[in-house]
GROMACS .gro file of C-alpha atoms in nm:
model
  286
    1MET     CA    1   0.000   0.000   0.000
    2GLU     CA    2   0.147   0.337  -0.100
    3TRP     CA    3   0.185   0.605   0.165
    4VAL     CA    4  -0.076   0.849   0.037
    5GLU     CA    5  -0.323   0.564  -0.001
    6ALA     CA    6  -0.236   0.436   0.347
    7ILE     CA    7  -0.292   0.778   0.505
    8SER     CA    8  -0.625   0.813   0.322
    9GLU     CA    9  -0.735   0.472   0.447
   10ALA     CA   10  -0.624   0.564   0.799
   11ILE     CA   11  -0.836   0.880   0.791
   12LYS     CA   12  -1.139   0.678   0.679
   13TYR     CA   13  -1.079   0.431   0.960
   14ILE     CA   14  -1.057   0.711   1.216
   15GLU     CA   15  -1.381   0.867   1.090
   16ASN     CA   16  -1.561   0.531   1.114
   17HIS     CA   17  -1.441   0.477   1.473
   18ILE     CA   18  -1.420   0.837   1.595
   19THR     CA   19  -1.616   0.776   1.918
   20GLU     CA   20  -1.421   0.460   2.004
   21ASP     CA   21  -1.094   0.427   2.195
   22ILE     CA   22  -0.866   0.459   1.891
   23THR     CA   23  -0.489   0.430   1.932
   24MET     CA   24  -0.209   0.508   1.691
   25HIS     CA   25  -0.103   0.143   1.712
   26GLU     CA   26  -0.450   0.030   1.604
   27VAL     CA   27  -0.465   0.269   1.308
   28ALA     CA   28  -0.112   0.178   1.195
   29SER     CA   29  -0.196  -0.190   1.219
   30TYR     CA   30  -0.506  -0.136   1.005
   31VAL     CA   31  -0.299   0.008   0.718
   32ASN     CA   32  -0.018  -0.243   0.779
   33ILE     CA   33   0.258   0.009   0.853
   34SER     CA   34   0.473   0.004   1.166
   35PRO     CA   35   0.367   0.270   1.420
   36PHE     CA   36   0.730   0.390   1.430
   37TYR     CA   37   0.714   0.517   1.071
   38PHE     CA   38   0.338   0.565   1.043
   39HIS     CA   39   0.338   0.826   1.321
   40LYS     CA   40   0.613   1.021   1.150
   41GLY     CA   41   0.463   0.989   0.803
   42PHE     CA   42   0.116   1.094   0.916
   43SER     CA   43   0.255   1.399   1.095
   44MET     CA   44   0.469   1.501   0.798
   45LEU     CA   45   0.193   1.463   0.540
   46CYS     CA   46  -0.098   1.594   0.747
   47GLY     CA   47   0.057   1.845   0.984
   48TYR     CA   48  -0.097   1.678   1.291
   49THR     CA   49  -0.013   1.380   1.505
   50ILE     CA   50  -0.272   1.103   1.507
   51ALA     CA   51  -0.380   1.201   1.859
   52GLU     CA   52  -0.411   1.571   1.767
   53TYR     CA   53  -0.619   1.488   1.462
   54ILE     CA   54  -0.854   1.263   1.659
   55ARG     CA   55  -0.894   1.523   1.938
   56ASN     CA   56  -0.972   1.799   1.688
   57ARG     CA   57  -1.225   1.588   1.499
   58ARG     CA   58  -1.398   1.487   1.824
   59MET     CA   59  -1.418   1.845   1.947
   60ALA     CA   60  -1.559   1.964   1.615
   61LEU     CA   61  -1.823   1.690   1.616
   62ALA     CA   62  -1.903   1.755   1.983
   63GLY     CA   63  -1.957   2.123   1.905
   64GLU     CA   64  -2.195   2.041   1.620
   65GLU     CA   65  -2.391   1.801   1.837
   66LEU     CA   66  -2.404   2.048   2.123
   67ILE     CA   67  -2.583   2.312   1.916
   68THR     CA   68  -2.805   2.078   1.714
   69SER     CA   69  -2.933   1.839   1.982
   70ASP     CA   70  -3.045   1.817   2.343
   71THR     CA   71  -2.765   1.577   2.438
   72THR     CA   72  -2.634   1.660   2.784
   73ILE     CA   73  -2.277   1.777   2.833
   74MET     CA   74  -2.199   1.465   3.037
   75GLU     CA   75  -2.332   1.245   2.758
   76LEU     CA   76  -2.118   1.432   2.507
   77ALA     CA   77  -1.816   1.394   2.735
   78MET     CA   78  -1.860   1.018   2.758
   79LYS     CA   79  -1.933   0.982   2.385
   80TYR     CA   80  -1.617   1.163   2.280
   81GLY     CA   81  -1.377   0.996   2.520
   82TYR     CA   82  -1.377   1.204   2.839
   83ASN     CA   83  -1.434   1.062   3.186
   84SER     CA   84  -1.587   1.376   3.335
   85SER     CA   85  -1.773   1.686   3.229
   86ASP     CA   86  -1.490   1.898   3.376
   87SER     CA   87  -1.220   1.744   3.153
   88PHE     CA   88  -1.452   1.768   2.853
   89THR     CA   89  -1.531   2.134   2.931
   90LYS     CA   90  -1.160   2.221   2.949
   91ALA     CA   91  -1.085   2.051   2.618
   92PHE     CA   92  -1.394   2.201   2.455
   93THR     CA   93  -1.301   2.552   2.573
   94ARG     CA   94  -0.942   2.518   2.445
   95PHE     CA   95  -1.071   2.419   2.102
   96HIS     CA   96  -1.378   2.640   2.057
   97GLY     CA   97  -1.281   2.934   2.278
   98TYR     CA   98  -1.596   2.910   2.493
   99PRO     CA   99  -1.731   2.659   2.748
  100PRO     CA  100  -2.007   2.427   2.621
  101LEU     CA  101  -2.270   2.582   2.850
  102THR     CA  102  -2.197   2.927   2.707
  103VAL     CA  103  -2.216   2.796   2.351
  104ARG     CA  104  -2.549   2.625   2.411
  105LYS     CA  105  -2.703   2.916   2.602
  106ASN     CA  106  -2.581   3.205   2.384
  107LYS     CA  107  -2.563   3.027   2.047
  108THR     CA  108  -2.197   3.127   2.033
  109MET     CA  109  -2.009   3.051   1.714
  110ILE     CA  110  -1.802   2.735   1.722
  111LYS     CA  111  -1.505   2.612   1.522
  112THR     CA  112  -1.508   2.342   1.261
  113PHE     CA  113  -1.240   2.087   1.174
  114ALA     CA  114  -1.324   1.891   0.861
  115PRO     CA  115  -1.185   1.545   0.785
  116LEU     CA  116  -0.857   1.557   0.599
  117LYS     CA  117  -0.858   1.468   0.231
  118LEU     CA  118  -0.522   1.403   0.069
  119THR     CA  119  -0.476   1.483  -0.296
  120ILE     CA  120  -0.182   1.427  -0.527
  121SER     CA  121  -0.074   1.720  -0.743
  122LEU     CA  122   0.149   1.664  -1.043
  123LYS     CA  123   0.430   1.919  -1.049
  124GLY     CA  124   0.680   1.770  -1.290
  125GLY     CA  125   0.978   1.560  -1.194
  126TYR     CA  126   1.120   1.634  -0.850
  127ILE     CA  127   1.485   1.544  -0.793
  128MET     CA  128   1.563   1.442  -0.437
  129ASP     CA  129   1.923   1.374  -0.343
  130TYR     CA  130   1.997   1.060  -0.146
  131ARG     CA  131   2.243   0.775  -0.147
  132ILE     CA  132   2.229   0.413  -0.037
  133VAL     CA  133   2.518   0.327   0.196
  134LYS     CA  134   2.612   0.005   0.373
  135LYS     CA  135   2.751   0.073   0.719
  136GLU     CA  136   2.903  -0.170   0.965
  137ALA     CA  137   2.778  -0.171   1.324
  138PHE     CA  138   2.913   0.115   1.530
  139ALA     CA  139   2.902   0.216   1.894
  140VAL     CA  140   2.788   0.551   2.028
  141LEU     CA  141   2.822   0.721   2.365
  142GLY     CA  142   2.528   0.932   2.471
  143VAL     CA  143   2.244   1.021   2.700
  144SER     CA  144   1.915   0.841   2.658
  145LYS     CA  145   1.553   0.919   2.740
  146GLU     CA  146   1.218   0.761   2.656
  147PHE     CA  147   0.951   0.970   2.485
  148SER     CA  148   0.595   0.912   2.377
  149TYR     CA  149   0.520   0.968   2.011
  150GLU     CA  150   0.244   1.207   2.110
  151ASN     CA  151   0.468   1.456   2.294
  152ALA     CA  152   0.802   1.402   2.122
  153LYS     CA  153   0.779   1.710   1.897
  154GLN     CA  154   0.777   1.935   2.204
  155GLU     CA  155   0.988   1.730   2.445
  156VAL     CA  156   1.286   1.624   2.233
  157PRO     CA  157   1.403   1.986   2.174
  158LEU     CA  158   1.377   2.042   2.552
  159PHE     CA  159   1.595   1.734   2.601
  160TRP     CA  160   1.861   1.894   2.382
  161GLN     CA  161   1.832   2.224   2.570
  162GLN     CA  162   1.876   2.043   2.900
  163HIS     CA  163   2.177   1.855   2.762
  164TYR     CA  164   2.355   2.184   2.691
  165SER     CA  165   2.236   2.368   3.002
  166LEU     CA  166   2.377   2.090   3.222
  167LYS     CA  167   2.710   2.107   3.031
  168LYS     CA  168   2.678   1.745   2.919
  169ASN     CA  169   2.809   1.859   2.583
  170ASN     CA  170   3.152   1.863   2.751
  171TYR     CA  171   3.135   1.484   2.713
  172VAL     CA  172   2.901   1.441   2.414
  173CYS     CA  173   2.876   1.724   2.162
  174GLY     CA  174   2.572   1.576   1.989
  175MET     CA  175   2.688   1.445   1.654
  176PHE     CA  176   2.377   1.225   1.637
  177GLY     CA  177   2.011   1.237   1.736
  178ILE     CA  178   1.897   0.874   1.730
  179ASN     CA  179   1.539   0.740   1.742
  180ILE     CA  180   1.508   0.373   1.840
  181ASP     CA  181   1.191   0.163   1.855
  182LEU     CA  182   1.308  -0.196   1.815
  183LYS     CA  183   0.957  -0.342   1.809
  184MET     CA  184   0.839  -0.071   1.570
  185GLY     CA  185   0.505  -0.084   1.746
  186ASN     CA  186   0.540   0.087   2.081
  187GLU     CA  187   0.366   0.399   2.203
  188LYS     CA  188   0.709   0.519   2.313
  189PHE     CA  189   1.060   0.519   2.174
  190GLU     CA  190   1.414   0.570   2.298
  191TYR     CA  191   1.602   0.882   2.192
  192LEU     CA  192   1.976   0.937   2.223
  193ILE     CA  193   2.195   1.244   2.197
  194ALA     CA  194   2.520   1.076   2.102
  195ASP     CA  195   2.872   1.082   1.958
  196ILE     CA  196   3.090   0.803   1.819
  197TYR     CA  197   3.215   0.603   2.118
  198ASN     CA  198   3.586   0.615   2.196
  199PRO     CA  199   3.662   0.300   2.402
  200SER     CA  200   3.980   0.455   2.538
  201ILE     CA  201   3.785   0.699   2.758
  202ASP     CA  202   3.582   0.632   3.071
  203ILE     CA  203   3.205   0.640   3.046
  204PRO     CA  204   3.076   0.941   3.246
  205ASP     CA  205   2.799   0.893   3.500
  206GLY     CA  206   2.457   0.912   3.341
  207PHE     CA  207   2.585   0.820   2.995
  208ILE     CA  208   2.546   0.491   2.809
  209VAL     CA  209   2.714   0.308   2.524
  210LYS     CA  210   2.486   0.159   2.259
  211THR     CA  211   2.566  -0.033   1.943
  212ILE     CA  212   2.386   0.064   1.624
  213PRO     CA  213   2.359  -0.253   1.410
  214ALA     CA  214   2.494  -0.289   1.059
  215PHE     CA  215   2.237  -0.172   0.805
  216THR     CA  216   2.196  -0.049   0.455
  217TRP     CA  217   2.097   0.315   0.500
  218ALA     CA  218   1.919   0.564   0.280
  219VAL     CA  219   2.108   0.886   0.354
  220PHE     CA  220   1.943   1.222   0.281
  221PRO     CA  221   2.154   1.540   0.289
  222CYS     CA  222   2.002   1.853   0.440
  223LYS     CA  223   2.143   2.202   0.389
  224GLY     CA  224   2.030   2.508   0.579
  225ALA     CA  225   1.938   2.630   0.925
  226ILE     CA  226   1.782   2.374   1.156
  227PRO     CA  227   1.518   2.269   1.236
  228ASN     CA  228   1.363   2.393   0.908
  229SER     CA  229   1.608   2.213   0.678
  230LEU     CA  230   1.551   1.880   0.857
  231GLN     CA  231   1.176   1.927   0.863
  232ASP     CA  232   1.165   2.009   0.491
  233VAL     CA  233   1.362   1.698   0.395
  234ASN     CA  234   1.161   1.479   0.633
  235THR     CA  235   0.842   1.601   0.467
  236LYS     CA  236   0.981   1.526   0.122
  237ILE     CA  237   1.090   1.178   0.231
  238PHE     CA  238   0.732   1.090   0.320
  239SER     CA  239   0.553   1.290   0.051
  240GLU     CA  240   0.789   1.248  -0.246
  241TRP     CA  241   1.045   0.972  -0.192
  242LEU     CA  242   0.840   0.701  -0.024
  243PRO     CA  243   0.539   0.715  -0.261
  244ALA     CA  244   0.777   0.668  -0.555
  245LEU     CA  245   0.995   0.405  -0.386
  246GLN     CA  246   0.999   0.064  -0.552
  247ASP     CA  247   1.332  -0.105  -0.479
  248TYR     CA  248   1.355  -0.055  -0.103
  249GLU     CA  249   1.141  -0.056   0.210
  250PHE     CA  250   1.202   0.028   0.577
  251ALA     CA  251   1.421  -0.229   0.750
  252ALA     CA  252   1.410  -0.149   1.122
  253GLY     CA  253   1.296   0.095   1.389
  254TYR     CA  254   1.589   0.334   1.369
  255CYS     CA  255   1.613   0.689   1.241
  256ILE     CA  256   1.931   0.893   1.277
  257GLU     CA  257   1.998   1.261   1.232
  258MET     CA  258   2.368   1.343   1.186
  259TYR     CA  259   2.482   1.697   1.266
  260ASP     CA  260   2.797   1.865   1.136
  261MET     CA  261   3.011   2.067   1.376
  262PRO     CA  262   2.839   2.407   1.419
  263ASP     CA  263   3.167   2.594   1.470
  264LYS     CA  264   3.255   2.526   1.105
  265TYR     CA  265   2.984   2.773   1.003
  266LEU     CA  266   2.966   3.149   1.051
  267ASN     CA  267   2.616   3.134   1.206
  268GLY     CA  268   2.639   2.785   1.356
  269THR     CA  269   2.325   2.576   1.322
  270ASN     CA  270   2.140   2.884   1.192
  271ASP     CA  271   2.371   2.916   0.893
  272GLU     CA  272   2.217   2.886   0.547
  273ASN     CA  273   2.489   2.634   0.458
  274TYR     CA  274   2.473   2.426   0.777
  275TYR     CA  275   2.488   2.055   0.689
  276THR     CA  276   2.295   1.765   0.841
  277GLU     CA  277   2.185   1.420   0.726
  278ILE     CA  278   1.889   1.191   0.787
  279TRP     CA  279   1.963   0.816   0.790
  280ILE     CA  280   1.687   0.557   0.746
  281PRO     CA  281   1.763   0.182   0.743
  282VAL     CA  282   1.627   0.010   0.433
  283LYS     CA  283   1.620  -0.332   0.271
  284LYS     CA  284   1.539  -0.460  -0.074
  285SER     CA  285   1.167  -0.489  -0.137
  286LYS     CA  286   1.035  -0.841  -0.178
   0.00000   0.00000   0.00000
């Protein structure tokens, strides 16, 4: 199943089960793509995480039902996945700007959030640079933390900020940002800020050594200030490269970002020529 088709099928599945206890794992399983890559692909193509999309759709539908029916607020809360009217009211207010009682009493305007519909636009041939590289296993030294897919976009940058604020970059500069989900089906994944491991030095407290297995990697160069350059290439990987991919498929639950030394550039990581890479393990398609 191609990626655009898979995302479209996932959206249909969500719409058909919108009042049920839907998980990212369940949706990914339905379209037969590992949650590790499905979460990233959905976010890149749609601009929302699975959880954000489901929450927004539920709040939009709850708002419509609130103003067009006599359903109680508690009934709406239970229908759309909230255990109490208080938690529902808070979520409703964040989305619509007004509490449900105010909307019902004053006929206040509410917000809508229509189901996503993906379309393919033909723009002429797009050339995307990448190379296929076989790499032997290698060891890295770094700091590790577990993140949920839902909150990773906000929490991983804070992890990097903390790394530098605590002066841990005296031991690990941060050549790599490494995502690991070995089962490719968890709600959470391990993330490392890491450098190549030098076995001649002692391992500092709070740091770990981890071996990255030998893989064939698809390596995508990124040029420009981060995070925009990385985000742009990531989006193109899932919107341009994957839909056209025939010879290879994902091989394992790893994704590596490699960062060049910032002091080589006049404006560091904000330099227009700053260089990074995205590595994705691949294997020959069957």
